[in-house]
Amino acid sequence: MLEIKNLHVDLEEEDKTILKGVNLTVEAGKVHAIMGPNGSGKSTLSYVLSGRGGYRVTQGTATLDGIDLLALEPEERAAAGLFLAFQYPVEIPGVGNLTFLRTAMNAQRKARNEPEISAADFLKLVRAKAKTLQIDAEMLKRPVNVGFSGGEKKRNEILQMAMLEPKMCILDETDSGLDVDAMKLVADGVNALRDARRGFLVITHYQRLLDHIKPDVVHIMAEGRIIRTGGPDLALEVEKNGYADILTEEA
Amino acid sequence: MMALAQARPPLIDARIAELRLPDGAAWSMAARAEALDRLRAMGLPDRRDEYWKFTRPDSLVQVDAPRTPVSDPAEGLDMFGDIDRLKIVFVDGIFDPVASDELALDGVQIERLAGAAQSHIHWVRDVYGTLEARGQSPVARPLAALNTALASDGLLLHVSRSPSKPVNLIYVHNSETSDAILHHVIRLDPGVELTVLEHGPAAARFNQVMEVEIAAGATFHHVRNQESGHQQRAATHLFARLAAGSRFKSFTMTANGVMTRNECAIELAGDEASAHVAGAALGDGNVHQDDTILITHDALRCESRQVFKKVLCNGATGVFQGKILVKPGAQKTDGYQISQALLLDEDSQFLAKPELEIYADDVICSHGSTSGAIDEDALYYLRARGIPRKLATDLLTLSFLAEAVAEIDDEGLRTEINARLEGWLARRRG
C-alpha cells in the first residue's frame, strides 16, 4: 500500500539532511510502528508524506497504491486516501468542528468524483462515531480544537480519521500528552478502524501505546534511517533497554 | 499656505450650492444654520489634516459625486430576509414608500426628517445635530457638520417601549451620479432595547450621520452591512451618548467600495455604561476602507471594546484610527482595543494608529494592532484533511474575522453576516 524507497530529505531553510535513505513498505491490513529517539526523523517522515512545506526531497520515492505521493498537493494526497493524525493538532477559532469536518469530507468526495454527503446523513454519521470516542455534542459544535484538552484534541483527530475513512493512516505521536484512560480511548478508536484494506503507520517514542494498538511490524529509526525491523518483541526490547544498545549494535 | 487655506470656503459654497434642503425643514433651520457655521469655521477636510493622514478626502468633498456604475438593486434587498423586521427603504437617499413597510412599530415613534414639519416632534428639535456638535471636539468632523446642515432625509426614532422587531434601513443605489445625505436621529428612553439593521449601497456617494441618545439602562444594537460595488464612496458618522448602565453594540461589515470612511464617536457619560464597536472589512483591489473610532470615558466603571478586522488583497488599503480617551475622574474604566489585518498578498497595506489618552489613575486599558499573513501551519492542517488551498484560505479568513463577528449578540444576525462574508469569499474564489 505505502511504499517508501530510498527517501532522502533536506530542510529547505537550512542546509541540513534529515532523512538519509528511508525504505519502508506498509501492506494493507497491517500496523507498522516506527520508534526512535528524538531527532531521528520520525515526524519529518510523516510531514514529508503528507506534504508539509519546508522540506526538499533530494532522492527516492513514496507511493500510495502506486500513486506518486510526492507529486501531489497535500489535499490531493488526502483525497487519495492518506491521513496524518497530527502530534499537535492546530486550533482554528471561529470555524466549527462540524463545518470543518463536513467541508473536508465533501472536498475529498468532490476530488474523487463522488457525490457530496447530505447534511442529514453527515450528522447521523458524525454523532454515531463521536459517541464511541466519547465526544459530546457540545465539543462537536465548538471551534476546531479551541480550548480542547490534549486528550480531546487527539480524540478529535481520531474522529476525523473515522469520518474520512482513509486507506493509509499515519499517527504521529498520538500518545503524547495523553493519560492512560485517554490513550485507551484513542487506541480503541484506532483499533475499530483496523481492517484488511487499511494500513497504519504508528509513530511513537514509547512502547505503551503499542500495548493497546498491537503492531505487526516494528521499525527502529535513527539518524534518518530505519536501522532495524522486527516483530512486536522489538518494541518490548526498546522499552526494557532503551535505544542505546540497538544504536551501538547498528553503528 | 494661507492662500490654500482661504481656498476652502469657496469649495464649501460650491459644494452646498449643489444641494437642496427638504421641504418642511423649517423646524431644523436653526440647527442647520449652526452646523453650517461650524462647517465654515473648520473647513472641509484636507489631506494635510492629521485626522485624514491615511485617507484622501478629495473624492468625498469634491462638488459632484464621481460617476459610479449602479449595483444590482435586487442583490441588497434579500438580506435579513429570514428576520421579522420593519423595512424602510431609501433609493439614492430618497425614501421609497412603496418598497417600505408602513412606518409604524409598537413602542416607537417614527418620523422622517423630510416630513417632520407636519408632526409635533419637539424632542427632535432638541436632539437633531446635538451629538454631532458634541462630536466636533477634540477633533473636527466637517463631513458630519455638512450632513447636519444639508441632510435631505433620514429617520427620527423615539423608542419609549422595546419594539417586537428590529428596524431595517435598506439602501438602494440606482443612479450613477446620486449624492445622498441622510441623517438619522434615534432616542432610547430608559430601559428600552432597540436593534437597527442597515444594508445596501446607498448611492454613488453617501454621507450619513446617525445620532443615538441612549437613556439609563437602555440597550442599542446596530448591525450594518456596507457591502457595495467597487466604485461607491461613503462617509459615515455614528455618534452615541450613553447614560448610566446603558449598552451600545455596533457591528459593521464593509466590503468593496473605492472609498469608505466610517467615523464613530461614543461618549460614556453615565456610570457603568458599556460600548462595543466592531468591524469586519473585506477589500480586494482598488478599495480604501477606513475606520476611525473615538470612545470617551467620562464616568465611573464603564467598559468599552473595539474589535476591528480587515482582510486585504490586490492593492487594497485598510485604515484604523482608534482612540480610548479616559477623562479625569473616570475611574475603574475598562477599555480594550484590537485592530488586525490579514494581508493575503504583499500588495496590500494596513495603516493603524491605536491611541490611549488617560487622565485617571485607576483604569485598565489595553490595545493591540497586528498585520500578518495566513498561518501556514493552519493552512497545512486543513489541506492535509483534503480541503483545497483556496477553500482552506477562506476558512482561515472567516476564522480571522470571527472575533469581530462574535460581537453581534443575536445568533440569527451573526448567521446572516457570516453568510454574507462567506458569499463574498466564494465569489472571489470563483
Short mmCIF file of N, CA, C and O in Angstrom, two decimals, chain B residues 59-152:
data_model
loop_
_atom_site.label_atom_id
_atom_site.label_comp_id
_atom_site.label_asym_id
_atom_site.label_seq_id
_atom_site.Cartn_x
_atom_site.Cartn_y
_atom_site.Cartn_z
N SER B 59 -12.29 62.84 -2.94
CA SER B 59 -13.50 62.40 -3.64
C SER B 59 -14.74 62.51 -2.76
O SER B 59 -15.86 62.47 -3.25
N LEU B 60 -14.52 62.66 -1.45
CA LEU B 60 -15.65 62.81 -0.55
C LEU B 60 -16.12 64.26 -0.47
O LEU B 60 -17.25 64.54 -0.12
N VAL B 61 -15.21 65.19 -0.76
CA VAL B 61 -15.56 66.61 -0.63
C VAL B 61 -15.76 67.32 -1.97
O VAL B 61 -16.30 68.42 -2.01
N GLN B 62 -15.33 66.71 -3.05
CA GLN B 62 -15.46 67.39 -4.34
C GLN B 62 -16.94 67.68 -4.63
O GLN B 62 -17.84 67.06 -4.06
N VAL B 63 -17.17 68.64 -5.52
CA VAL B 63 -18.53 69.17 -5.69
C VAL B 63 -19.53 68.10 -6.13
O VAL B 63 -20.57 67.92 -5.52
N ASP B 64 -19.18 67.36 -7.17
CA ASP B 64 -20.11 66.34 -7.64
C ASP B 64 -19.62 64.95 -7.26
O ASP B 64 -18.42 64.69 -7.19
N ALA B 65 -20.58 64.07 -7.04
CA ALA B 65 -20.21 62.68 -6.79
C ALA B 65 -19.63 62.10 -8.08
O ALA B 65 -20.21 62.29 -9.14
N PRO B 66 -18.48 61.43 -8.02
CA PRO B 66 -17.94 60.82 -9.22
C PRO B 66 -18.94 59.80 -9.79
O PRO B 66 -19.61 59.10 -9.03
N ARG B 67 -19.03 59.78 -11.10
CA ARG B 67 -19.97 58.86 -11.76
C ARG B 67 -19.63 57.41 -11.40
O ARG B 67 -18.47 57.00 -11.42
N THR B 68 -20.64 56.66 -11.02
CA THR B 68 -20.44 55.33 -10.45
C THR B 68 -21.47 54.36 -11.01
O THR B 68 -22.66 54.65 -10.98
N PRO B 69 -21.03 53.22 -11.52
CA PRO B 69 -22.00 52.23 -12.01
C PRO B 69 -22.94 51.81 -10.87
O PRO B 69 -22.50 51.70 -9.73
N VAL B 70 -24.21 51.60 -11.19
CA VAL B 70 -25.15 51.21 -10.14
C VAL B 70 -25.01 49.72 -9.85
O VAL B 70 -24.56 48.94 -10.67
N SER B 71 -25.41 49.36 -8.64
CA SER B 71 -25.36 47.95 -8.25
C SER B 71 -26.70 47.33 -8.59
O SER B 71 -27.69 48.01 -8.82
N ASP B 72 -26.72 46.03 -8.59
CA ASP B 72 -27.96 45.30 -8.81
C ASP B 72 -28.87 45.54 -7.61
O ASP B 72 -28.55 45.14 -6.50
N PRO B 73 -30.00 46.23 -7.81
CA PRO B 73 -30.83 46.58 -6.65
C PRO B 73 -31.42 45.36 -5.96
O PRO B 73 -31.69 45.40 -4.76
N ALA B 74 -31.61 44.29 -6.71
CA ALA B 74 -32.22 43.10 -6.11
C ALA B 74 -31.27 42.47 -5.09
O ALA B 74 -31.69 41.87 -4.10
N GLU B 75 -29.99 42.64 -5.35
CA GLU B 75 -28.98 41.98 -4.51
C GLU B 75 -29.12 42.31 -3.03
O GLU B 75 -29.13 41.43 -2.19
N GLY B 76 -29.23 43.62 -2.74
CA GLY B 76 -29.24 44.02 -1.35
C GLY B 76 -30.52 43.67 -0.61
O GLY B 76 -30.50 43.38 0.57
N LEU B 77 -31.62 43.69 -1.34
CA LEU B 77 -32.91 43.60 -0.67
C LEU B 77 -33.15 42.29 0.06
O LEU B 77 -33.97 42.22 0.97
N ASP B 78 -32.45 41.24 -0.36
CA ASP B 78 -32.76 39.94 0.23
C ASP B 78 -32.08 39.71 1.59
O ASP B 78 -32.33 38.74 2.25
N MET B 79 -31.23 40.63 2.00
CA MET B 79 -30.54 40.40 3.26
C MET B 79 -31.51 40.51 4.44
O MET B 79 -32.50 41.22 4.35
N PHE B 80 -31.21 39.80 5.49
CA PHE B 80 -32.05 39.75 6.69
C PHE B 80 -33.46 39.24 6.36
O PHE B 80 -34.41 39.48 7.11
N GLY B 81 -33.59 38.55 5.21
CA GLY B 81 -34.90 38.09 4.75
C GLY B 81 -35.58 37.11 5.71
O GLY B 81 -36.81 37.03 5.75
N ASP B 82 -34.79 36.39 6.49
CA ASP B 82 -35.38 35.42 7.42
C ASP B 82 -35.76 36.06 8.75
O ASP B 82 -36.25 35.38 9.65
N ILE B 83 -35.50 37.35 8.86
CA ILE B 83 -35.73 38.00 10.15
C ILE B 83 -36.94 38.92 10.04
O ILE B 83 -37.07 39.70 9.09
N ASP B 84 -37.85 38.81 10.99
CA ASP B 84 -39.01 39.69 11.03
C ASP B 84 -38.52 41.09 11.40
O ASP B 84 -37.97 41.29 12.48
N ARG B 85 -38.71 42.04 10.50
CA ARG B 85 -38.18 43.38 10.72
C ARG B 85 -39.07 44.41 10.07
O ARG B 85 -39.88 44.06 9.20
N LEU B 86 -38.91 45.65 10.45
CA LEU B 86 -39.60 46.76 9.79
C LEU B 86 -38.67 47.30 8.72
O LEU B 86 -37.60 47.83 9.02
N LYS B 87 -39.09 47.17 7.46
CA LYS B 87 -38.22 47.58 6.34
C LYS B 87 -38.48 49.05 5.97
O LYS B 87 -39.61 49.45 5.74
N ILE B 88 -37.42 49.80 5.90
CA ILE B 88 -37.53 51.20 5.47
C ILE B 88 -36.48 51.41 4.38
O ILE B 88 -35.28 51.24 4.62
N VAL B 89 -36.96 51.74 3.17
CA VAL B 89 -36.08 51.74 2.01
C VAL B 89 -35.81 53.16 1.51
O VAL B 89 -36.72 53.97 1.38
N PHE B 90 -34.54 53.43 1.27
CA PHE B 90 -34.14 54.69 0.64
C PHE B 90 -33.44 54.35 -0.68
O PHE B 90 -32.49 53.57 -0.70
N VAL B 91 -33.90 54.96 -1.76
CA VAL B 91 -33.26 54.76 -3.06
C VAL B 91 -32.48 56.03 -3.40
O VAL B 91 -33.07 57.10 -3.51
N ASP B 92 -31.20 55.90 -3.53
CA ASP B 92 -30.33 57.07 -3.76
C ASP B 92 -30.60 58.18 -2.75
O ASP B 92 -30.59 59.36 -3.07
N GLY B 93 -30.90 57.77 -1.52
CA GLY B 93 -31.13 58.75 -0.46
C GLY B 93 -32.55 59.27 -0.41
O GLY B 93 -32.86 60.13 0.41
N ILE B 94 -33.41 58.76 -1.28
CA ILE B 94 -34.81 59.22 -1.30
C ILE B 94 -35.70 58.10 -0.78
O ILE B 94 -35.63 56.96 -1.25
N PHE B 95 -36.55 58.44 0.18
CA PHE B 95 -37.45 57.47 0.79
C PHE B 95 -38.35 56.84 -0.26
O PHE B 95 -38.92 57.53 -1.09
N ASP B 96 -38.47 55.53 -0.21
CA ASP B 96 -39.32 54.81 -1.16
C ASP B 96 -40.51 54.22 -0.41
O ASP B 96 -40.40 53.18 0.23
N PRO B 97 -41.67 54.91 -0.47
CA PRO B 97 -42.82 54.47 0.33
C PRO B 97 -43.40 53.14 -0.15
O PRO B 97 -44.01 52.41 0.63
N VAL B 98 -43.20 52.82 -1.42
CA VAL B 98 -43.77 51.58 -1.95
C VAL B 98 -42.99 50.36 -1.44
O VAL B 98 -43.56 49.37 -1.00
N ALA B 99 -41.67 50.47 -1.50
CA ALA B 99 -40.85 49.34 -1.07
C ALA B 99 -40.77 49.23 0.45
O ALA B 99 -40.43 48.18 1.00
N SER B 100 -41.11 50.32 1.14
CA SER B 100 -41.00 50.32 2.61
C SER B 100 -42.27 49.77 3.25
O SER B 100 -43.36 49.84 2.67
N ASP B 101 -42.13 49.26 4.46
CA ASP B 101 -43.30 48.92 5.26
C ASP B 101 -43.93 50.22 5.75
O ASP B 101 -43.31 51.29 5.70
N GLU B 102 -45.15 50.10 6.25
CA GLU B 102 -45.79 51.26 6.87
C GLU B 102 -44.93 51.68 8.06
O GLU B 102 -44.46 50.83 8.84
N LEU B 103 -44.71 52.99 8.21
CA LEU B 103 -43.81 53.46 9.27
C LEU B 103 -44.50 53.40 10.63
O LEU B 103 -44.82 54.42 11.22
N ALA B 104 -44.76 52.19 11.08
CA ALA B 104 -45.43 52.00 12.36
C ALA B 104 -44.82 50.81 13.07
O ALA B 104 -44.64 49.75 12.47
N LEU B 105 -44.47 51.03 14.32
CA LEU B 105 -43.87 49.94 15.09
C LEU B 105 -44.23 50.18 16.56
O LEU B 105 -44.10 51.31 17.06
N ASP B 106 -44.70 49.12 17.21
CA ASP B 106 -45.13 49.25 18.60
C ASP B 106 -44.01 49.81 19.48
O ASP B 106 -42.88 49.33 19.45
N GLY B 107 -44.31 50.83 20.23
CA GLY B 107 -43.35 51.39 21.17
C GLY B 107 -42.40 52.40 20.56
O GLY B 107 -41.56 52.97 21.27
N VAL B 108 -42.52 52.62 19.23
CA VAL B 108 -41.57 53.52 18.57
C VAL B 108 -42.31 54.59 17.77
O VAL B 108 -43.21 54.28 16.98
N GLN B 109 -41.98 55.83 18.03
CA GLN B 109 -42.50 56.92 17.20
C GLN B 109 -41.54 57.10 16.03
O GLN B 109 -40.34 57.31 16.23
N ILE B 110 -42.04 56.96 14.83
CA ILE B 110 -41.18 57.02 13.65
C ILE B 110 -41.58 58.21 12.78
O ILE B 110 -42.74 58.34 12.41
N GLU B 111 -40.65 59.06 12.49
CA GLU B 111 -40.90 60.17 11.57
C GLU B 111 -39.75 60.20 10.58
O GLU B 111 -38.70 59.61 10.80
N ARG B 112 -40.02 60.94 9.50
CA ARG B 112 -38.94 61.17 8.56
C ARG B 112 -38.48 62.61 8.68
O ARG B 112 -39.30 63.51 8.88
N LEU B 113 -37.20 62.79 8.53
CA LEU B 113 -36.64 64.14 8.58
C LEU B 113 -37.35 65.04 7.56
O LEU B 113 -37.70 66.17 7.86
N ALA B 114 -37.58 64.51 6.38
CA ALA B 114 -38.16 65.30 5.30
C ALA B 114 -39.63 65.65 5.56
O ALA B 114 -40.16 66.57 4.98
N GLY B 115 -40.27 64.90 6.46
CA GLY B 115 -41.68 65.17 6.67
C GLY B 115 -41.99 65.67 8.06
O GLY B 115 -43.13 65.83 8.45
N ALA B 116 -40.94 65.94 8.82
CA ALA B 116 -41.13 66.20 10.24
C ALA B 116 -41.86 67.50 10.55
O ALA B 116 -42.38 67.68 11.63
N ALA B 117 -41.93 68.37 9.58
CA ALA B 117 -42.58 69.66 9.82
C ALA B 117 -44.06 69.49 10.13
O ALA B 117 -44.64 70.27 10.87
N GLN B 118 -44.63 68.44 9.55
CA GLN B 118 -46.05 68.24 9.74
C GLN B 118 -46.39 67.64 11.11
O GLN B 118 -47.53 67.59 11.51
N SER B 119 -45.39 67.14 11.81
CA SER B 119 -45.67 66.45 13.06
C SER B 119 -45.21 67.28 14.25
O SER B 119 -44.46 68.22 14.11
N HIS B 120 -45.71 66.87 15.40
CA HIS B 120 -45.26 67.52 16.62
C HIS B 120 -44.18 66.66 17.24
O HIS B 120 -44.47 65.74 17.98
N ILE B 121 -42.98 66.92 16.90
CA ILE B 121 -41.90 66.09 17.45
C ILE B 121 -40.88 67.02 18.09
O ILE B 121 -39.78 67.22 17.58
N HIS B 122 -41.30 67.55 19.23
CA HIS B 122 -40.45 68.53 19.91
C HIS B 122 -39.09 67.96 20.27
O HIS B 122 -38.10 68.65 20.25
N TRP B 123 -39.08 66.64 20.61
CA TRP B 123 -37.81 66.06 21.04
C TRP B 123 -36.73 66.17 19.97
O TRP B 123 -35.57 66.35 20.29
N VAL B 124 -37.12 66.09 18.71
CA VAL B 124 -36.10 66.11 17.65
C VAL B 124 -35.41 67.46 17.58
O VAL B 124 -34.21 67.55 17.38
N ARG B 125 -36.24 68.50 17.77
CA ARG B 125 -35.69 69.86 17.72
C ARG B 125 -34.49 70.01 18.68
O ARG B 125 -33.52 70.68 18.38
N ASP B 126 -34.63 69.34 19.85
CA ASP B 126 -33.56 69.45 20.86
C ASP B 126 -32.38 68.51 20.59
O ASP B 126 -31.33 68.66 21.18
N VAL B 127 -32.61 67.52 19.75
CA VAL B 127 -31.59 66.48 19.59
C VAL B 127 -30.87 66.58 18.25
O VAL B 127 -29.68 66.30 18.15
N TYR B 128 -31.59 66.99 17.21
CA TYR B 128 -31.01 66.99 15.87
C TYR B 128 -29.71 67.81 15.84
O TYR B 128 -29.71 69.00 16.14
N GLY B 129 -28.63 67.17 15.51
CA GLY B 129 -27.35 67.85 15.40
C GLY B 129 -26.61 68.04 16.72
O GLY B 129 -25.45 68.47 16.72
N THR B 130 -27.25 67.69 17.83
CA THR B 130 -26.64 67.93 19.14
C THR B 130 -25.41 67.04 19.37
O THR B 130 -24.35 67.52 19.76
N LEU B 131 -25.58 65.75 19.12
CA LEU B 131 -24.45 64.84 19.33
C LEU B 131 -23.37 65.07 18.28
O LEU B 131 -22.18 64.95 18.57
N GLU B 132 -23.80 65.41 17.09
CA GLU B 132 -22.81 65.75 16.05
C GLU B 132 -21.96 66.93 16.53
O GLU B 132 -20.73 66.92 16.42
N ALA B 133 -22.62 67.95 17.08
CA ALA B 133 -21.89 69.14 17.54
C ALA B 133 -20.93 68.77 18.67
O ALA B 133 -19.77 69.22 18.68
N ARG B 134 -21.41 67.93 19.60
CA ARG B 134 -20.52 67.50 20.69
C ARG B 134 -19.33 66.71 20.14
O ARG B 134 -18.23 66.77 20.67
N GLY B 135 -19.59 65.97 19.08
CA GLY B 135 -18.55 65.11 18.48
C GLY B 135 -17.50 65.89 17.71
O GLY B 135 -16.55 65.30 17.19
N GLN B 136 -17.64 67.21 17.60
CA GLN B 136 -16.65 68.01 16.87
C GLN B 136 -15.42 68.32 17.71
O GLN B 136 -14.47 68.93 17.23
N SER B 137 -15.46 67.87 18.96
CA SER B 137 -14.31 68.08 19.82
C SER B 137 -13.93 66.73 20.43
O SER B 137 -14.82 65.96 20.78
N PRO B 138 -12.68 66.40 20.56
CA PRO B 138 -11.49 67.21 20.29
C PRO B 138 -11.04 67.25 18.83
O PRO B 138 -10.09 67.97 18.53
N VAL B 139 -11.67 66.48 17.93
CA VAL B 139 -11.25 66.57 16.53
C VAL B 139 -12.43 67.01 15.67
O VAL B 139 -13.57 66.64 15.94
N ALA B 140 -12.12 67.75 14.63
CA ALA B 140 -13.17 68.23 13.74
C ALA B 140 -13.66 67.11 12.84
O ALA B 140 -12.88 66.28 12.37
N ARG B 141 -14.97 67.10 12.62
CA ARG B 141 -15.57 66.13 11.71
C ARG B 141 -16.44 66.89 10.72
O ARG B 141 -17.68 66.88 10.80
N PRO B 142 -15.81 67.59 9.76
CA PRO B 142 -16.53 68.50 8.87
C PRO B 142 -17.63 67.83 8.06
O PRO B 142 -18.68 68.43 7.83
N LEU B 143 -17.39 66.59 7.63
CA LEU B 143 -18.40 65.95 6.78
C LEU B 143 -19.68 65.68 7.57
O LEU B 143 -20.77 65.63 7.00
N ALA B 144 -19.55 65.56 8.91
CA ALA B 144 -20.73 65.37 9.74
C ALA B 144 -21.49 66.68 9.89
O ALA B 144 -22.73 66.72 9.86
N ALA B 145 -20.75 67.79 10.02
CA ALA B 145 -21.40 69.10 10.11
C ALA B 145 -22.11 69.42 8.80
O ALA B 145 -23.24 69.92 8.78
N LEU B 146 -21.44 69.09 7.70
CA LEU B 146 -22.06 69.28 6.38
C LEU B 146 -23.36 68.49 6.29
O LEU B 146 -24.38 68.97 5.79
N ASN B 147 -23.33 67.29 6.83
CA ASN B 147 -24.53 66.45 6.82
C ASN B 147 -25.67 67.09 7.60
O ASN B 147 -26.79 67.20 7.10
N THR B 148 -25.37 67.54 8.84
CA THR B 148 -26.42 68.15 9.65
C THR B 148 -27.01 69.36 8.93
O THR B 148 -28.23 69.58 8.93
N ALA B 149 -26.15 70.14 8.29
CA ALA B 149 -26.62 71.34 7.61
C ALA B 149 -27.51 71.01 6.42
O ALA B 149 -28.47 71.72 6.14
N LEU B 150 -27.20 69.93 5.73
CA LEU B 150 -27.80 69.74 4.41
C LEU B 150 -28.53 68.42 4.19
O LEU B 150 -28.94 68.12 3.06
N ALA B 151 -28.68 67.61 5.25
CA ALA B 151 -29.32 66.30 5.06
C ALA B 151 -30.68 66.45 4.40
O ALA B 151 -31.47 67.31 4.76
N SER B 152 -30.95 65.57 3.43
CA SER B 152 -32.21 65.67 2.69
C SER B 152 -33.28 64.79 3.31
O SER B 152 -34.47 65.04 3.11
#
